[in-house]
XYZ file of C-alpha atoms in Angstrom:
680
model
C 0.000 0.000 0.000
C 1.392 3.375 -0.942
C 2.478 5.621 1.896
C -0.102 8.290 1.018
C -2.953 5.774 1.268
C -1.782 4.699 4.717
C -1.923 8.297 5.905
C -5.435 8.759 4.508
C -6.584 5.542 6.210
C -5.205 6.685 9.570
C -6.995 10.011 9.259
C -10.286 8.271 8.450
C -9.881 5.945 11.442
C -9.103 8.925 13.704
C -12.264 10.785 12.686
C -14.338 7.639 13.041
C -13.060 7.238 16.565
C -13.458 10.941 17.305
C -17.023 11.226 15.994
C -18.160 7.746 16.648
C -20.314 6.766 19.598
C -18.656 6.902 22.961
C -18.290 3.917 25.124
C -21.450 3.386 27.026
C -21.105 4.682 30.589
C -21.550 2.304 33.451
C -24.822 2.737 35.334
C -24.587 3.581 39.011
C -26.587 1.258 41.252
C -27.791 3.019 44.414
C -26.828 1.524 47.777
C -28.599 3.421 50.557
C -26.262 2.030 53.179
C -23.432 4.137 51.751
C -23.232 7.827 52.716
C -22.359 9.146 49.276
C -21.268 8.316 45.735
C -18.486 10.169 43.933
C -19.676 10.513 40.364
C -16.552 11.875 38.653
C -15.433 8.714 36.881
C -19.041 7.859 35.855
C -19.638 11.075 33.929
C -19.796 11.899 30.249
C -19.560 15.454 28.964
C -20.337 17.402 25.822
C -19.301 20.965 24.918
C -22.134 23.172 23.661
C -20.139 25.925 21.994
C -23.165 27.887 20.791
C -25.039 27.321 24.070
C -28.291 26.721 22.176
C -28.921 22.971 22.531
C -32.052 22.040 24.493
C -32.701 19.016 26.693
C -34.825 17.396 24.019
C -32.061 17.770 21.475
C -29.276 16.576 23.759
C -31.128 13.292 24.386
C -31.166 12.422 20.726
C -28.784 9.788 19.393
C -26.854 12.232 17.256
C -25.775 14.127 20.391
C -25.524 11.215 22.794
C -22.877 9.588 20.657
C -20.775 12.767 20.871
C -20.517 12.657 24.671
C -17.061 11.827 26.001
C -16.120 9.731 28.973
C -14.470 11.558 31.890
C -11.299 9.694 32.872
C -10.741 11.137 36.388
C -12.539 11.862 39.623
C -12.616 15.571 38.759
C -14.355 17.114 35.797
C -12.352 20.195 34.761
C -12.667 22.599 31.845
C -10.310 25.445 31.038
C -11.505 29.061 30.713
C -14.272 28.959 28.158
C -17.490 30.693 27.179
C -19.148 27.402 26.183
C -21.828 25.532 28.068
C -21.147 21.921 29.081
C -23.599 19.070 29.260
C -22.799 16.309 31.738
C -24.703 13.022 31.994
C -24.801 9.861 34.088
C -27.305 7.041 34.720
C -28.664 5.840 38.037
C -30.431 2.561 38.845
C -32.747 2.315 41.851
C -33.602 -1.232 42.940
C -36.146 -0.488 45.674
C -39.652 0.608 44.862
C -39.880 3.341 47.480
C -39.752 7.101 47.515
C -36.472 8.541 48.795
C -34.708 11.917 48.720
C -31.107 12.254 47.605
C -28.883 15.314 47.290
C -26.637 16.033 44.311
C -23.767 18.358 45.296
C -21.627 20.272 42.787
C -18.616 21.339 44.860
C -17.888 24.609 43.078
C -19.521 27.700 44.605
C -18.369 29.972 41.751
C -20.377 28.382 38.921
C -22.460 30.906 37.016
C -25.403 28.592 36.378
C -26.241 24.910 36.793
C -29.355 23.125 35.480
C -30.396 19.573 36.360
C -32.684 17.421 34.215
C -33.840 14.016 35.509
C -35.613 11.582 33.213
C -37.432 8.897 35.256
C -38.107 5.313 33.984
C -41.320 6.501 32.335
C -39.514 9.248 30.406
C -40.897 12.125 32.464
C -38.361 14.944 32.900
C -37.949 17.103 36.010
C -35.975 20.345 35.832
C -34.105 22.310 38.531
C -32.023 25.487 38.199
C -29.470 27.282 40.410
C -27.889 30.579 39.312
C -25.126 32.550 41.025
C -26.961 35.742 40.110
C -29.926 34.789 42.301
C -30.080 35.677 46.008
C -28.792 32.974 48.313
C -32.182 32.539 50.011
C -33.701 31.376 46.717
C -31.776 28.090 46.927
C -33.741 25.048 48.039
C -30.721 23.755 49.975
C -28.982 26.541 51.919
C -25.368 25.661 51.260
C -22.325 27.408 49.815
C -22.129 24.847 46.953
C -24.765 24.155 44.312
C -26.907 21.385 45.848
C -29.949 19.888 44.105
C -32.593 17.871 45.977
C -33.356 14.669 44.019
C -36.525 12.718 44.846
C -36.764 9.226 43.295
C -40.195 7.643 43.758
C -39.929 4.270 41.947
C -37.404 1.666 41.032
C -35.791 1.666 37.615
C -33.237 3.520 35.538
C -32.909 7.307 35.762
C -31.029 9.525 33.337
C -29.340 12.660 34.717
C -28.345 15.588 32.519
C -26.588 18.672 33.903
C -26.038 21.835 31.913
C -23.241 24.015 33.398
C -22.030 27.518 32.590
C -19.247 29.464 34.280
C -17.079 32.496 33.560
C -14.481 30.983 35.867
C -12.734 27.661 35.609
C -15.135 24.742 35.735
C -13.967 22.268 38.357
C -16.450 19.631 39.429
C -16.353 16.564 41.608
C -20.103 15.784 41.865
C -21.250 13.804 44.865
C -24.602 12.062 45.357
C -25.640 11.941 49.029
C -28.053 9.203 50.056
C -29.746 11.299 52.763
C -30.073 14.896 53.873
C -28.828 14.023 57.379
C -25.561 12.580 56.068
C -25.016 15.677 53.927
C -25.707 17.967 56.872
C -23.193 16.056 59.001
C -20.554 16.594 56.331
C -21.488 20.284 56.059
C -21.230 20.660 59.840
C -17.711 19.233 59.875
C -16.731 21.538 57.007
C -18.031 24.586 58.838
C -16.081 23.579 61.915
C -12.852 23.489 59.904
C -13.684 26.765 58.169
C -14.448 28.307 61.568
C -11.035 27.237 62.831
C -9.463 28.814 59.762
C -11.383 32.082 60.173
C -10.631 32.134 63.912
C -6.910 31.683 63.290
C -6.928 34.578 60.807
C -8.841 36.830 63.228
C -6.440 35.993 66.074
C -3.452 36.826 63.851
C -5.039 40.118 62.822
C -5.962 41.199 66.370
C -2.611 40.098 67.822
C -0.636 42.116 65.302
C -3.101 45.018 65.462
C -2.137 45.387 69.134
C 1.514 45.662 68.148
C 0.692 48.151 65.391
C -1.174 50.396 67.838
C 1.722 50.119 70.303
C 4.702 50.760 68.022
C 3.107 52.401 64.942
C 5.213 50.332 62.519
C 3.925 50.445 58.913
C 5.042 46.828 58.352
C 2.461 45.666 60.884
C -0.235 47.656 59.066
C 0.661 46.080 55.708
C 0.772 42.645 57.352
C -2.669 43.112 58.938
C -4.205 44.176 55.611
C -2.455 41.282 53.829
C -3.581 38.559 56.258
C -7.114 39.939 56.524
C -7.419 40.141 52.727
C -6.034 36.592 52.272
C -8.461 35.197 54.835
C -11.427 37.072 53.387
C -10.404 36.012 49.871
C -10.349 32.347 50.900
C -13.736 32.641 52.586
C -15.161 34.222 49.436
C -13.730 31.481 47.195
C -15.360 28.904 49.468
C -18.745 30.635 49.041
C -19.070 31.408 52.757
C -19.242 35.178 52.276
C -22.274 34.766 49.981
C -23.884 32.432 52.482
C -23.312 34.526 55.636
C -22.162 38.073 54.797
C -23.990 39.315 51.673
C -26.617 36.675 50.738
C -28.790 39.281 48.996
C -25.963 40.716 46.886
C -25.039 38.077 44.287
C -23.412 40.599 41.933
C -21.152 41.768 44.745
C -20.211 38.176 45.452
C -19.159 37.676 41.830
C -16.718 40.628 42.044
C -15.584 40.428 45.651
C -13.104 37.587 45.203
C -11.218 39.466 42.479
C -11.177 42.717 44.463
C -9.828 40.875 47.498
C -7.199 39.144 45.372
C -6.046 42.550 44.113
C -5.879 43.770 47.709
C -3.815 40.708 48.655
C -1.347 41.385 45.839
C -1.075 45.134 46.516
C -0.641 44.850 50.296
C 1.680 41.866 49.874
C 4.022 43.808 47.591
C 4.030 46.767 50.010
C 4.720 44.476 52.940
C 7.553 42.669 51.147
C 9.151 45.903 49.922
C 9.232 47.520 53.370
C 10.041 44.390 55.340
C 12.905 43.315 53.076
C 14.252 46.896 52.887
C 14.376 46.744 49.114
C 15.088 50.470 48.823
C 18.075 50.029 51.136
C 19.544 46.686 50.044
C 18.445 46.643 46.352
C 17.532 50.209 45.296
C 17.531 49.354 41.594
C 15.139 46.453 42.150
C 12.659 48.861 43.709
C 11.423 49.661 40.185
C 10.246 46.048 39.854
C 8.220 46.416 43.044
C 6.713 49.657 41.787
C 5.696 47.804 38.611
C 4.109 45.018 40.702
C 2.264 47.637 42.742
C 0.958 49.217 39.561
C -0.236 45.876 38.156
C -1.909 44.946 41.446
C -3.601 48.330 41.701
C -4.912 48.135 38.130
C -6.196 44.595 38.745
C -7.994 45.777 41.897
C -9.706 48.583 39.980
C -10.504 46.283 37.053
C -12.310 43.877 39.390
C -15.279 46.249 39.352
C -15.704 46.537 35.577
C -13.744 43.894 33.643
C -15.199 40.621 32.385
C -15.011 37.866 34.971
C -13.377 35.432 32.539
C -10.413 37.768 32.053
C -10.215 38.540 35.762
C -10.181 34.840 36.574
C -7.454 34.095 34.026
C -5.272 37.016 35.205
C -5.942 36.085 38.837
C -4.208 32.751 38.264
C -1.127 34.247 36.560
C -0.390 37.503 38.396
C 0.160 35.821 41.801
C 2.869 33.621 40.275
C 4.609 36.670 38.817
C 4.415 38.564 42.117
C 5.714 35.603 44.131
C 8.680 35.210 41.785
C 9.388 38.955 41.990
C 9.404 38.819 45.810
C 11.685 35.776 45.978
C 14.677 37.635 44.513
C 15.014 40.341 47.229
C 14.214 37.735 49.883
C 17.251 35.690 48.930
C 19.381 38.836 48.619
C 18.324 39.998 52.118
C 19.500 36.693 53.576
C 22.744 37.019 51.639
C 23.484 40.461 53.143
C 22.846 39.129 56.669
C 19.319 40.435 57.320
C 18.189 37.720 59.750
C 14.393 38.393 59.794
C 14.340 37.547 56.078
C 14.797 33.876 57.058
C 11.294 33.638 58.542
C 9.958 35.721 55.666
C 11.256 33.424 52.936
C 9.965 30.345 54.819
C 6.510 31.940 54.967
C 6.774 32.842 51.293
C 7.682 29.268 50.356
C 4.728 27.844 52.311
C 2.291 30.365 50.816
C 3.741 29.856 47.341
C 3.348 26.094 47.603
C -0.305 26.427 48.549
C -0.926 29.000 45.812
C 0.859 26.907 43.206
C -1.159 23.799 44.071
C -4.364 25.834 43.841
C -3.386 27.212 40.421
C -2.336 23.774 39.130
C -5.661 22.400 40.302
C -7.473 25.278 38.572
C -5.674 24.515 35.303
C -6.478 20.825 35.621
C -2.880 19.718 36.145
C -3.573 18.531 39.703
C -6.701 16.546 40.614
C -9.316 18.039 42.890
C -9.229 16.214 46.210
C -9.169 17.018 49.911
C -5.447 17.792 49.724
C -5.561 20.222 46.795
C -8.907 21.680 47.905
C -7.825 22.833 51.381
C -4.061 23.159 51.064
C -4.369 26.909 50.420
C -6.128 27.422 53.770
C -3.507 25.395 55.625
C -0.643 27.211 53.887
C -2.292 30.562 54.656
C -2.373 29.851 58.400
C 1.217 28.613 58.516
C 2.512 31.476 56.374
C 0.634 34.008 58.536
C 2.313 32.572 61.638
C 5.734 32.654 59.959
C 5.209 36.230 58.763
C 4.295 37.164 62.340
C 7.504 35.545 63.605
C 9.425 37.462 60.950
C 7.915 40.732 62.192
C 8.750 39.841 65.797
C 12.327 39.020 64.809
C 12.523 42.324 62.960
C 11.285 44.250 66.002
C 13.810 42.433 68.191
C 16.548 43.408 65.752
C 15.372 47.031 65.753
C 15.262 47.080 69.564
C 18.754 45.592 69.711
C 20.057 48.202 67.281
C 18.241 50.901 69.248
C 19.759 49.711 72.525
C 23.198 49.649 70.950
C 22.675 53.146 69.541
C 21.431 54.420 72.902
C 24.402 52.809 74.630
C 26.712 54.538 72.159
C 24.940 57.860 72.778
C 25.163 57.376 76.547
C 28.830 56.538 76.235
C 29.404 59.629 74.106
C 27.471 61.821 76.537
C 29.310 60.338 79.489
C 32.598 61.048 77.757
C 31.449 64.591 76.967
C 30.314 65.122 80.568
C 33.579 63.794 81.903
C 35.438 66.109 79.552
C 33.197 69.007 80.619
C 33.683 68.193 84.308
C 37.403 68.007 83.746
C 37.279 71.390 82.023
C 35.195 72.842 84.878
C 37.653 71.503 87.421
C 40.539 73.014 85.497
C 38.661 76.313 85.325
C 37.867 76.267 89.035
C 41.425 75.308 89.860
C 42.647 78.165 87.691
C 40.329 80.595 89.521
C 41.473 79.269 92.890
C 45.114 79.614 91.941
C 44.589 83.169 90.681
C 42.590 84.066 93.803
C 45.293 82.706 96.092
C 47.982 84.485 94.090
C 46.089 87.786 94.256
C 45.327 87.480 97.956
C 48.997 87.544 99.009
C 49.824 91.005 97.504
C 46.489 92.294 98.841
C 47.477 91.198 102.345
C 50.758 93.044 101.942
C 48.935 96.186 100.745
C 46.558 95.998 103.719
C 49.409 95.481 106.194
C 51.419 98.351 104.696
C 48.390 100.695 104.762
C 47.648 99.820 108.419
C 51.277 100.406 109.343
C 51.265 103.826 107.657
C 47.934 104.769 109.290
C 49.279 103.838 112.729
C 52.536 105.787 112.144
C 52.755 108.385 114.945
C 54.530 110.800 112.642
C 51.477 111.008 110.354
C 49.172 113.864 111.457
C 45.657 112.713 112.329
C 42.748 113.773 110.166
C 44.758 114.749 107.113
C 43.896 113.644 103.561
C 46.755 111.136 103.423
C 45.352 109.220 106.388
C 41.860 109.181 104.840
C 43.211 107.994 101.480
C 45.226 105.239 103.157
C 42.085 104.126 105.006
C 40.193 104.018 101.705
C 42.976 102.011 100.094
C 43.035 99.575 103.000
C 39.266 99.036 103.032
C 39.050 98.679 99.241
C 41.838 96.113 99.346
C 40.040 94.246 102.140
C 36.809 94.287 100.179
C 38.547 92.905 97.096
C 40.249 90.281 99.247
C 36.903 89.277 100.694
C 35.492 89.048 97.173
C 38.321 86.654 96.306
C 37.531 84.691 99.446
C 33.886 84.459 98.306
C 35.063 83.038 95.003
C 37.256 80.509 96.819
C 34.410 79.494 99.137
C 31.983 79.240 96.248
C 34.353 76.950 94.359
C 34.878 74.835 97.448
C 31.114 74.598 97.999
C 30.560 73.415 94.430
C 33.364 70.892 94.774
C 32.154 69.775 98.222
C 35.546 70.606 99.734
C 34.485 73.320 102.203
C 35.323 72.183 105.746
C 33.798 73.684 108.886
C 35.767 74.321 112.073
C 32.993 74.169 114.657
C 33.150 75.681 118.114
C 30.993 77.621 120.575
C 30.402 81.212 119.410
C 28.597 84.077 121.126
C 26.135 85.086 118.434
C 25.191 88.352 120.205
C 28.846 89.415 119.899
C 28.795 88.451 116.186
C 25.753 90.692 115.550
C 27.312 93.630 117.412
C 30.568 93.435 115.465
C 28.837 93.079 112.072
C 26.514 96.025 112.701
C 29.420 98.143 114.026
C 31.521 97.676 110.887
C 28.475 98.125 108.644
C 27.330 101.323 110.330
C 29.233 103.789 108.094
C 27.916 102.052 104.965
C 24.385 102.176 106.403
C 24.633 105.893 107.191
C 25.507 106.656 103.570
C 22.169 105.039 102.642
C 20.186 106.712 105.495
C 19.725 103.339 107.158
C 19.557 102.567 110.862
C 21.059 99.283 112.125
C 19.475 97.888 115.315
C 20.486 94.809 117.342
C 17.416 93.611 119.248
C 18.869 90.199 120.125
C 18.921 89.254 123.805
C 22.384 89.436 125.386
C 21.653 86.183 127.236
C 21.001 84.058 124.160
C 22.943 80.746 124.277
C 26.098 80.328 122.182
C 25.843 78.575 118.839
C 27.965 75.665 117.617
C 29.295 76.998 114.330
C 32.326 77.898 112.261
C 33.010 81.422 113.534
C 34.605 82.725 110.346
C 31.728 81.464 108.192
C 28.994 82.895 110.427
C 30.604 86.335 110.321
C 30.628 85.965 106.532
C 26.909 85.028 106.521
C 25.892 88.025 108.626
C 27.985 90.495 106.621
C 26.528 89.172 103.357
C 22.953 89.533 104.655
C 23.454 93.014 106.093
C 25.370 94.287 103.054
C 22.606 93.149 100.648
C 19.941 94.617 102.929
C 21.770 97.957 102.906
C 22.115 97.838 99.126
C 18.349 97.330 98.690
C 17.062 99.470 101.575
C 17.326 103.232 101.128
C 16.196 104.783 103.452
C 14.850 102.567 106.192
C 15.688 100.387 109.130
C 17.427 96.997 109.519
C 16.690 95.039 112.692
C 18.338 91.800 113.886
C 16.534 89.620 116.438
C 17.336 86.171 117.868
C 15.457 83.682 120.036
C 15.888 80.089 121.137
C 13.628 77.424 119.660
C 14.417 73.860 120.715
C 17.982 72.936 119.799
C 18.322 75.857 117.406
C 18.718 79.610 117.559
C 16.275 81.382 115.275
C 17.648 84.616 113.781
C 15.429 87.303 112.233
C 16.872 90.019 110.033
C 14.100 92.419 109.084
C 14.494 95.107 106.438
C 12.297 98.159 106.613
C 12.506 100.875 104.051
C 11.579 101.837 100.506
C 13.866 99.348 98.740
C 12.337 96.868 96.277
C 13.254 93.484 97.743
C 11.256 91.442 95.258
C 14.167 91.352 92.809
C 16.567 90.084 95.460
C 14.047 87.479 96.655
C 13.508 86.266 93.069
C 17.248 85.936 92.488
C 17.787 84.196 95.816
C 14.988 81.656 95.244
C 15.829 81.031 91.576
C 17.230 77.511 91.196
C 19.415 78.607 88.298
C 21.134 81.241 90.391
C 23.216 78.644 92.193
C 24.806 77.443 88.984
C 25.353 80.906 87.486
C 25.197 83.572 90.212
C 25.920 87.235 89.594
C 28.381 89.166 91.706
C 25.640 90.636 93.888
C 23.990 87.307 94.645
C 27.121 85.208 95.149
C 27.438 86.222 98.810
C 23.819 85.233 99.534
C 24.179 81.884 97.764
C 27.333 81.172 99.775
C 25.491 82.163 102.958
C 22.618 79.832 102.132
C 25.030 76.917 101.580
C 26.906 77.659 104.799
C 23.682 77.714 106.849
C 22.644 74.384 105.311
C 26.086 72.886 106.019
C 25.539 73.759 109.690
C 22.252 71.815 109.637
C 20.119 74.950 109.646
C 17.620 76.418 107.216
C 17.258 79.842 105.664
C 14.155 81.581 104.303
C 13.879 84.894 102.493
C 10.491 86.401 101.700
C 8.623 89.668 101.427
C 5.084 90.451 102.490
C 5.111 94.046 101.336
C 6.996 96.004 98.707
C 8.998 97.817 101.425
C 9.426 94.985 103.890
C 11.448 91.770 103.731
C 12.660 89.172 106.195
C 15.676 86.884 106.415
C 15.047 83.976 108.766
C 17.682 81.317 109.440
C 18.499 78.839 112.181
C 21.785 77.729 113.763
C 22.477 74.810 116.127
C 22.914 75.743 119.806
C 26.098 74.763 121.631
C 25.072 72.238 124.293
C 28.306 72.188 126.396
C 28.637 73.987 129.726
C 31.526 76.027 128.318
C 30.396 79.548 127.413
C 32.394 82.213 125.654
C 32.586 85.489 127.566
C 32.306 88.487 125.309
C 33.431 90.804 128.135
C 36.995 89.512 128.371
C 38.152 91.413 125.267
C 37.007 94.375 123.276
C 34.878 92.761 120.578
C 35.659 95.300 117.869
C 39.389 95.294 118.507
C 39.422 91.508 118.776
C 37.592 91.144 115.497
C 39.944 93.569 113.751
C 42.988 91.679 115.032
C 41.528 88.298 114.064
C 39.937 88.827 110.662
C 41.841 91.738 109.138
C 45.293 90.313 109.781
C 47.431 89.442 106.741
C 47.708 85.825 107.961
C 43.938 85.246 107.884
C 43.102 82.289 105.646
C 39.326 82.363 106.033
C 36.765 84.426 104.193
C 36.811 88.075 105.242
C 34.049 90.626 105.494
C 32.629 92.280 102.366
C 32.389 95.989 103.198
C 31.486 99.172 101.387
C 32.531 102.649 102.636
C 35.126 103.746 105.161
C 35.702 103.048 108.831
C 36.795 105.923 111.040
């Protein structure tokens, strides 16, 4: 036989086989003791491209012979605009009336019609459309479920006409009783409830962290996980059953909108979490492209044809997952540890998504593994993403702690350097003060010697000038002593030499040497302290300094007026009142004295008062300065009373002469008296 004839013969045989009658399908014999029958391998199908064939036409021999045998448990058809006829035969042996349920486990079918021809040839018709409200269904279930009532024994022919803008995936099941179907539905809802509960827990748990730390990654994660969970619930038909049963058109579009939200939020989450702009700045353009595609798909879900949305919804996720894998691997390569959890979560989610897509394209069979693997992978990936976020926060906190430790170390070093500088400055001031005090002592001693020279006539201008020089030098020396004491107080090095001191004598001497200065300001100095007040246990030099500082400042602020000093015993302390009466405005001095910043940066006028306050506190006493009226102010301080039987007698020496010899001598090392004016 020529070669060309062989080819023609093969072609003829092929078309005979293609268009010839199909193998007769095996009838299904009902056994009521079994819960259900899986019909997948017992089905024949026919594609109605024009969608115009009626039930009467499809039962004719010319169409029956064109049906094809399904060779798997799942009946799957790729994206198509055709209608499909599916048939199978059922034999009932018992002559009784019984209800069965035929379940089509695809909640996204557009329309399903069921025709049942009983043994007598009578045909019953049922219809379920996705565009009808959920409450119009005879069996309230997420899937298309037809009630089938068989009243006599014999052979029944079943024809199903199916249309869908999505993929057609069917694994029809015939349930032998409503109770058995409801038991299965109850178990399904329990599993779906666990899935929904896990998603809600993840969302609420991470929402708490987002509210606490305001991290955008947690916001993107929450939107991503919520959208994935809602998307899965919508694909399962649960949203149409429980959330919007009266909005079938919304249900048709919701799954695609949620898928777009998943893609958009997922790309945002991956870009921020993996620090793409930091580790791979050039690759950021790819993420921007993915964001644009996801955003367009989300908008298109409201207007585009469902067939195109369904086809794109199976391809775009694969592209996005591949695009995210590249920076994930790079982040691990550069040592970004949280990316480890992220890529594990991405692998788990990708595996579930890939199995779902392969099932949708008919590569993988539809079974319990491929049907629910996406829900399982979603839960595990959500947990892994949450661990990745926690690891990222831990890394941020660790980096923050290290940065804060570095800042603290830097500040400590700066403070130590500043303290060292302050100590050098204070030491410099102390050295200068000590160096200046020695020539001042010599000037004072020389001036006193010249004043006491018998050959110098009394009352002449030379004597008065020498007195002015001596007092000015003493005042400057006392100012240097104030600086030294202030530095010692700040450094905590001021030591007190405590002993019993007659405070009445102290007041008399201070007022005596301040009298000329007070007269220049038309002020009267009055000592109203009791001569019998007990001695105080103090550092004598420092207490003289305190009293001179108080009186001098009172004179400076009180023109004209009266300054009164009182003292009384109160418990173990001597309470001293120094009252200023006059027209001076004491509010300024009170404000300076009570200002906390004055101690760290005092002016020349206030330095003496600050030193006095510190000295009183070092003795265990307190000092208060206030004003009730614009022309009246009060200094009140306390000093500890000497509790020994030894009492100093102020009558043994002339107090003024003794004070002059003690505190105006060139050898004096303590703080001297700040004076203004001349002493005659």
